[in-house]
Coordinates of C-alpha atoms in Angstrom, one line a residue:
M903 CA 24.9 5.2 27.4
T904 CA 21.9 3.9 29.2
L905 CA 18.2 3.1 29.1
R906 CA 16.5 4.6 32.2
I907 CA 13.1 3.1 33.2
D908 CA 11.2 5.4 35.6
I909 CA 9.6 3.3 38.4
S910 CA 8.9 6.0 40.9
G911 CA 5.9 5.0 43.0
L912 CA 5.8 1.6 41.5
P913 CA 5.2 -1.2 44.0
A914 CA 7.6 -4.2 44.0
E915 CA 4.8 -6.5 42.8
R916 CA 4.6 -4.6 39.5
L917 CA 8.0 -6.0 38.6
R918 CA 7.3 -9.4 37.0
F919 CA 9.7 -12.2 36.4
A920 CA 8.3 -14.8 34.0
A921 CA 9.4 -17.1 31.2
S922 CA 8.2 -16.5 27.6
P923 CA 8.1 -19.2 24.9
L924 CA 7.9 -16.6 22.2
A925 CA 10.8 -14.6 23.5
E926 CA 13.0 -17.7 23.8
L927 CA 12.0 -18.8 20.3
T928 CA 13.0 -15.3 19.1
A929 CA 16.4 -15.7 20.9
M930 CA 16.9 -19.0 19.1
L931 CA 16.1 -17.4 15.8
H932 CA 18.7 -14.7 16.5
V933 CA 21.2 -17.5 17.2
L934 CA 20.4 -19.0 13.8
A935 CA 20.8 -15.7 12.1
E936 CA 23.9 -14.6 13.9
P937 CA 25.8 -17.8 15.1
G938 CA 29.0 -15.7 15.5
H939 CA 27.4 -14.0 18.5
H940 CA 26.9 -17.3 20.2
P941 CA 30.0 -19.6 19.7
R942 CA 28.8 -22.1 22.4
L943 CA 25.6 -22.7 20.3
A944 CA 27.3 -23.0 16.9
A945 CA 26.9 -26.7 16.9
W946 CA 23.2 -26.5 17.8
A947 CA 22.6 -23.9 15.1
G948 CA 24.4 -26.0 12.5
D949 CA 22.3 -29.1 13.4
V950 CA 19.1 -27.0 13.2
W951 CA 20.0 -25.6 9.8
S952 CA 21.0 -29.0 8.4
D953 CA 17.7 -30.6 9.4
M954 CA 15.4 -27.7 8.5
P955 CA 13.0 -28.0 5.5
P956 CA 14.2 -25.8 2.7
E957 CA 11.0 -23.9 2.5
L958 CA 11.1 -23.0 6.2
A959 CA 14.7 -21.9 5.9
E960 CA 13.7 -19.6 3.0
R961 CA 10.9 -18.0 5.1
L962 CA 13.3 -17.5 8.0
R963 CA 15.7 -15.6 5.8
E964 CA 12.9 -13.6 4.4
A965 CA 11.8 -12.3 7.8
E966 CA 15.1 -12.4 9.7
F967 CA 15.1 -8.6 10.1
L968 CA 12.5 -9.1 12.9
W969 CA 15.1 -10.7 15.1
R970 CA 18.6 -10.5 13.6
S971 CA 20.1 -7.1 14.6
S972 CA 17.3 -6.2 17.1
R973 CA 14.0 -7.7 18.1
A974 CA 10.6 -6.5 17.0
D975 CA 8.8 -5.4 20.1
F976 CA 5.9 -7.8 19.7
L977 CA 8.2 -10.8 19.8
V978 CA 9.2 -10.0 23.4
P979 CA 5.9 -10.2 25.3
A980 CA 5.1 -7.9 28.2
R981 CA 2.6 -10.5 29.5
P982 CA 4.2 -13.9 29.0
R983 CA 1.9 -16.9 28.7
Q984 CA 2.3 -20.6 29.3
T985 CA 2.3 -21.6 25.7
L986 CA 3.6 -20.2 22.4
A987 CA 0.2 -20.5 20.9
E988 CA -1.3 -18.2 23.5
E989 CA 1.5 -15.6 23.0
L990 CA 1.0 -15.7 19.2
D991 CA -2.7 -15.1 19.8
D992 CA -1.8 -12.0 21.8
V993 CA 0.3 -10.8 18.9
D994 CA -2.6 -11.3 16.5
R995 CA -4.6 -8.9 18.7
I996 CA -2.1 -6.1 18.0
D997 CA -3.5 -3.5 15.5
D998 CA -1.9 -3.3 12.1
E999 CA -0.4 0.1 12.6
T1000 CA 1.4 -0.9 15.8
Y1001 CA 2.6 -4.2 14.3
V1002 CA 3.9 -2.7 11.0
T1003 CA 5.7 0.2 12.8
A1004 CA 7.5 -2.2 15.1
A1005 CA 8.4 -4.5 12.2
L1006 CA 9.7 -1.6 10.1
I1007 CA 11.9 -0.3 12.8
T1008 CA 13.8 -3.6 12.8
T1009 CA 13.7 -4.0 9.0
C1010 CA 15.1 -0.6 8.5
G1011 CA 18.0 -1.5 10.8
S1012 CA 17.9 0.9 13.7
S1013 CA 16.0 1.6 16.9
R1014 CA 16.7 5.3 16.0
V1015 CA 14.1 5.1 13.2
H1016 CA 10.8 6.5 14.3
F1017 CA 7.4 6.9 12.6
A1018 CA 5.7 8.8 15.4
A1019 CA 4.4 11.7 13.3
S1020 CA 2.4 9.5 10.9
S1021 CA 1.8 5.9 10.1
P1022 CA 3.5 4.4 7.0
L1023 CA 0.2 2.6 6.3
A1024 CA -1.7 5.9 6.0
D1025 CA 0.8 8.5 5.0
A1026 CA 2.5 8.4 1.6
A1027 CA 5.6 10.4 2.8
A1028 CA 6.1 8.1 5.8
R1029 CA 5.7 5.1 3.5
E1030 CA 8.3 6.3 1.1
R1031 CA 10.7 7.1 3.9
A1032 CA 10.3 3.6 5.3
L1033 CA 10.9 2.1 1.8
D1034 CA 14.0 4.3 1.3
L1035 CA 15.5 3.2 4.6
A1036 CA 14.8 -0.4 3.9
Q1037 CA 16.3 -0.2 0.5
A1038 CA 19.5 1.2 2.0
R1039 CA 19.7 -1.9 4.1
G1040 CA 19.5 -4.3 1.1
A1041 CA 17.2 -5.9 -1.5
L1042 CA 15.7 -8.4 0.9
Q1043 CA 14.8 -5.7 3.4
E1044 CA 13.2 -3.6 0.7
A1045 CA 11.2 -6.5 -0.6
F1046 CA 10.0 -7.4 2.9
A1047 CA 9.0 -3.8 3.7
E1048 CA 7.1 -3.6 0.4
R1049 CA 5.1 -6.7 1.1
L1050 CA 4.4 -5.6 4.7
L1051 CA 3.1 -2.2 3.6
A1052 CA 1.0 -3.6 0.7
D1053 CA -0.7 -6.4 2.6
P1054 CA 0.0 -6.4 6.4
A1055 CA -2.5 -9.2 7.1
A1056 CA -0.8 -11.6 4.6
V1057 CA 2.6 -10.9 6.1
R1058 CA 1.4 -11.3 9.6
A1059 CA -0.2 -14.6 8.8
R1060 CA 3.0 -15.8 7.1
V1061 CA 5.2 -14.8 10.0
R1062 CA 2.9 -16.6 12.5
H1063 CA 2.9 -19.7 10.3
T1064 CA 6.7 -19.6 10.1
L1065 CA 7.0 -19.4 13.9
E1066 CA 4.5 -22.3 14.3
E1067 CA 6.6 -24.4 11.9
C1068 CA 9.7 -23.5 13.9
A1069 CA 8.0 -24.9 17.0
E1070 CA 7.4 -28.2 15.2
T1071 CA 10.9 -28.3 13.7
F1072 CA 13.2 -27.4 16.6
F1073 CA 11.7 -25.1 19.2
D1074 CA 9.5 -27.6 21.1
A1075 CA 12.4 -29.9 21.8
A1076 CA 14.7 -27.1 22.7
W1077 CA 12.1 -25.5 25.0
T1078 CA 11.7 -28.8 26.9
G1079 CA 15.5 -28.8 27.4
V1080 CA 15.7 -25.2 28.9
A1081 CA 12.4 -25.0 30.8
A1082 CA 13.8 -26.4 34.0
Q1083 CA 16.8 -23.9 33.9
L1084 CA 14.4 -21.0 33.4
A1085 CA 12.2 -22.2 36.2
T1086 CA 15.1 -22.4 38.6
D1087 CA 16.2 -18.8 37.7
L1088 CA 12.7 -17.5 38.1
R1089 CA 12.4 -19.0 41.6
L1090 CA 15.7 -17.3 42.6
K1091 CA 14.6 -13.9 41.2
N1092 CA 11.1 -13.9 42.7
D1093 CA 12.5 -15.0 46.0
L1094 CA 15.0 -12.2 46.0
L1095 CA 12.3 -9.7 45.0
K1096 CA 10.0 -10.9 47.8
R1097 CA 12.6 -11.1 50.6
Q1098 CA 15.3 -8.5 49.8
G1099 CA 13.5 -6.1 47.4
I1100 CA 14.0 -4.6 44.0
E1101 CA 17.7 -3.8 44.2
A1102 CA 18.7 -7.4 45.1
A1103 CA 16.5 -8.8 42.3
L1104 CA 18.0 -6.4 39.7
T1105 CA 21.6 -7.1 40.8
S1106 CA 20.9 -10.8 40.2
V1107 CA 19.7 -10.1 36.7
S1108 CA 22.9 -8.6 35.3
G1109 CA 25.7 -6.3 36.2
A1110 CA 24.3 -4.1 33.5
V1111 CA 21.0 -3.6 35.3
T1112 CA 21.0 -1.4 38.4
L1113 CA 18.7 0.6 40.6
A1114 CA 19.4 4.3 40.7
P1115 CA 20.5 5.6 44.2
D1116 CA 17.1 7.3 44.7
G1117 CA 15.4 4.0 44.0
D1118 CA 13.1 5.7 41.4
C1119 CA 14.8 4.4 38.2
I1120 CA 16.1 1.2 36.7
V1121 CA 19.3 1.8 34.7
V1122 CA 20.1 -0.6 31.9
D1123 CA 23.5 -0.3 30.1
K1124 CA 22.5 -0.2 26.4
L1125 CA 23.6 1.1 23.1
Q1126 CA 21.8 4.5 23.2
D1127 CA 20.7 7.0 25.8
N1128 CA 16.9 6.5 26.2
A1129 CA 14.2 6.8 28.8
T1130 CA 10.8 5.3 29.4
A1131 CA 8.4 5.0 32.3
A1132 CA 6.6 2.0 33.9
H1133 CA 3.9 4.0 35.6
G1134 CA 0.7 2.0 35.6
T1135 CA 2.2 -0.9 33.6
G1136 CA 5.1 -2.2 35.5
V1137 CA 8.2 -3.9 34.1
T1138 CA 8.6 -7.5 32.9
F1139 CA 11.9 -9.4 33.1
I1140 CA 12.2 -12.5 31.0
P1141 CA 15.1 -15.0 31.5
S1142 CA 16.7 -16.6 28.4
V1143 CA 19.2 -19.5 28.0
F1144 CA 19.7 -18.9 24.3
G1145 CA 20.0 -15.1 24.6
R1146 CA 23.5 -14.8 26.0
P1147 CA 25.3 -12.4 25.7
H1148 CA 22.5 -10.1 24.7
L1149 CA 20.4 -8.0 27.1
V1150 CA 17.2 -7.1 25.1
A1151 CA 15.1 -4.2 26.2
V1152 CA 11.7 -3.1 24.8
H1153 CA 11.0 0.5 25.6
A1154 CA 9.1 2.0 22.7
R1155 CA 6.3 4.5 23.4
G1156 CA 3.1 2.5 24.1
W1157 CA 4.9 -0.7 25.0
R1158 CA 5.3 -2.0 28.6
P1159 CA 9.0 -2.0 29.4
V1160 CA 10.4 -5.5 29.0
V1161 CA 14.0 -6.8 29.6
Q1162 CA 15.1 -10.2 28.4
Y1163 CA 18.3 -11.2 30.2
P1164 CA 20.6 -14.2 29.8
V1165 CA 20.9 -16.9 32.5
A1166 CA 23.5 -19.2 30.8
E1167 CA 27.0 -19.2 32.0
P1168 CA 29.7 -17.5 29.9
T1169 CA 32.5 -19.4 28.2
P1170 CA 36.0 -18.4 29.5
S1171 CA 38.2 -16.6 27.0
D1172 CA 41.3 -18.1 25.5
P1173 CA 44.6 -16.4 26.2
V1174 CA 45.9 -14.0 23.5
P1175 CA 49.2 -12.4 22.7
L1176 CA 49.9 -9.1 24.6
E1177 CA 50.7 -7.3 21.3
T1178 CA 47.3 -8.2 19.9
V1179 CA 45.5 -7.0 23.0
T1180 CA 47.5 -3.7 23.1
L1181 CA 46.8 -2.9 19.4
R1182 CA 43.1 -3.6 19.8
L1183 CA 42.7 -1.8 23.1
E1184 CA 44.4 1.3 21.6
A1185 CA 41.9 1.2 18.7
L1186 CA 39.0 1.1 21.2
A1187 CA 40.5 3.8 23.5
H1188 CA 38.5 6.5 21.7
P1189 CA 34.9 6.8 22.9
V1190 CA 33.6 7.5 19.3
R1191 CA 35.2 4.3 18.0
L1192 CA 33.7 2.3 20.8
R1193 CA 30.3 3.7 20.0
L1194 CA 30.7 2.9 16.3
L1195 CA 31.8 -0.7 17.2
R1196 CA 28.8 -1.2 19.4
T1197 CA 26.5 -0.1 16.6
L1198 CA 28.2 -2.4 14.1
A1199 CA 27.9 -5.3 16.5
R1200 CA 24.1 -5.1 15.8
G1201 CA 24.7 -5.7 12.1
P1202 CA 26.5 -4.3 9.0
H1203 CA 26.3 -0.6 8.5
T1204 CA 27.6 1.8 5.9
N1205 CA 29.8 4.9 6.6
G1206 CA 26.8 7.1 5.9
E1207 CA 24.5 5.2 8.2
L1208 CA 27.0 5.5 11.1
A1209 CA 27.5 9.2 10.4
H1210 CA 23.7 9.8 10.5
A1211 CA 23.2 7.6 13.6
W1212 CA 25.8 9.4 15.7
E1213 CA 25.5 12.9 14.1
L1214 CA 29.1 12.8 12.8
S1215 CA 30.6 13.9 9.5
P1216 CA 31.3 11.0 7.0
P1217 CA 35.1 11.9 6.9
E1218 CA 35.3 11.7 10.7
V1219 CA 33.6 8.3 10.7
S1220 CA 35.9 7.1 7.9
R1221 CA 39.0 8.0 10.0
H1222 CA 37.7 6.0 13.0
L1223 CA 36.7 3.0 10.8
A1224 CA 40.2 3.0 9.3
V1225 CA 41.8 2.6 12.8
L1226 CA 39.4 -0.2 13.7
R1227 CA 40.1 -2.0 10.4
H1228 CA 43.9 -1.6 11.0
A1229 CA 43.4 -3.4 14.3
G1230 CA 41.6 -6.2 12.6
L1231 CA 38.3 -5.6 14.2
L1232 CA 36.3 -4.7 11.1
T1233 CA 35.7 -6.1 7.6
A1234 CA 34.6 -3.9 4.7
T1235 CA 32.4 -5.5 2.0
R1236 CA 31.0 -3.8 -1.1
Q1237 CA 27.3 -4.2 -1.6
G1238 CA 26.4 -2.5 -4.9
R1239 CA 27.2 1.2 -4.5
Y1240 CA 27.5 0.8 -0.7
V1241 CA 30.4 -0.4 1.4
Q1242 CA 29.2 -2.1 4.6
Y1243 CA 31.3 -2.6 7.7
T1244 CA 31.0 -5.7 9.9
V1245 CA 32.5 -6.6 13.2
N1246 CA 35.1 -9.4 13.2
L1247 CA 33.6 -11.2 16.2
P1248 CA 36.4 -13.9 16.6
E1249 CA 39.0 -11.2 16.9
L1250 CA 36.9 -9.2 19.3
T1251 CA 36.3 -12.3 21.4
T1252 CA 40.1 -12.4 22.2
L1253 CA 39.7 -9.2 24.1
G1254 CA 37.8 -11.0 26.8
T1255 CA 34.3 -12.0 27.7
D1256 CA 33.6 -8.8 29.6
L1257 CA 34.4 -6.5 26.6
L1258 CA 32.5 -8.8 24.2
T1259 CA 29.5 -8.8 26.4
A1260 CA 29.5 -5.0 26.7
V1261 CA 29.7 -4.5 23.0
L1262 CA 27.1 -7.0 22.0
R1263 CA 24.7 -6.0 24.8

C-alpha cells in the first residue's frame, strides 16, 4: 500500500524542505488528542492539559476531528511561512468550498470519503451524505459538521481563534524549543538535495519514502494505494519533532503534495515474552488483519465502517477482528447501537518500534 507522487520532469529545486509553525502546532494538537501514539510526550501532554484554560480545552475537543485521526489538508501548508500568523492568513484565503470539504473528510473519519461530484455547501444530497457519515462517527462529529455546513465563516473564525490561543498557551514556548532541531534537520536535507540529489534527500527523510527506480516517482508507504502528481507545483517536505511516528501526506486533488516527516529519535522497545510475541505475530500474519489494524490505528471504527472501507463482507471482518481481540490487540466498546473497535497501543508497542511505526504511519 503506497502513495505515489509523480515527479517526472520535475527539477530538483521544486522539492522544498521547510519548517512550518502551523504543521508543528497541528502535530502537537494530535499528541494532545492521541497521547497513546506518543508515549515519550505523555508528560508534556499531561502538563499542557493541566495548565490549559477550560474554555480552550472545550474548543479543542470540539474541533479535534481536524487533527486527531488524520490532518485537514489546510493545516499542513504547501508553502510554509516564517510565522504562524502568516500561515493562518493563507488559510483564510482558501475558499469556503475547499475548506469545508477538507474539514468534512477528517470529521467523517476517512480519507476515502470524497465529495468530488458536488459540494456539500451547494448540493442537498451531498450535504445529507456528509451529515450521515459524521453522525456515524459520533454526536460531536455530527454537531461540528452541522455547524460547519450552516455557517462556514463562523466555524473558520472559531478554529483560527482556537489555534491563536493555543499559540499563547503552549505552542510559542514549544516552538522555541524545537526550532533549532528543525533548522539542523533542514540544513542536512537541503545539503543532501543540492550535493547528492533527490534520492539521497528522500532516503534521509524516512525509510518509508523512496524514489522509484526510474526516478519519476516518489513512493510513500501509506495506509492506502493512491497516486498524485507534482507537475507544475513541486513537493514540500516539512520536518516535525512532535510528529513521530507519523508520516503525514497531503495528496488530495487540487492540493500541492506535502509530506510531514518525523525527525525525533525513536524510543527503544522493552523486551517482551516470546509467547506474547508469537501470539500477536500470528494474529497479524494475515494481510487483511494487518490492513484492518492499520485502519484502526487512525481511530475507532465499527465493523460496518471497516467492511465498507476495504470492500469486505461484515462477517469476514468480524472473524478477523475476533482473532485480533483474542491476541489482545483490540478493545471493543459499545457506543449506542454501534460497537467501535480501538487498537490497544501499549500491547502493540511490545511488538517493536518498527512494527508500531509501520502501523501508525
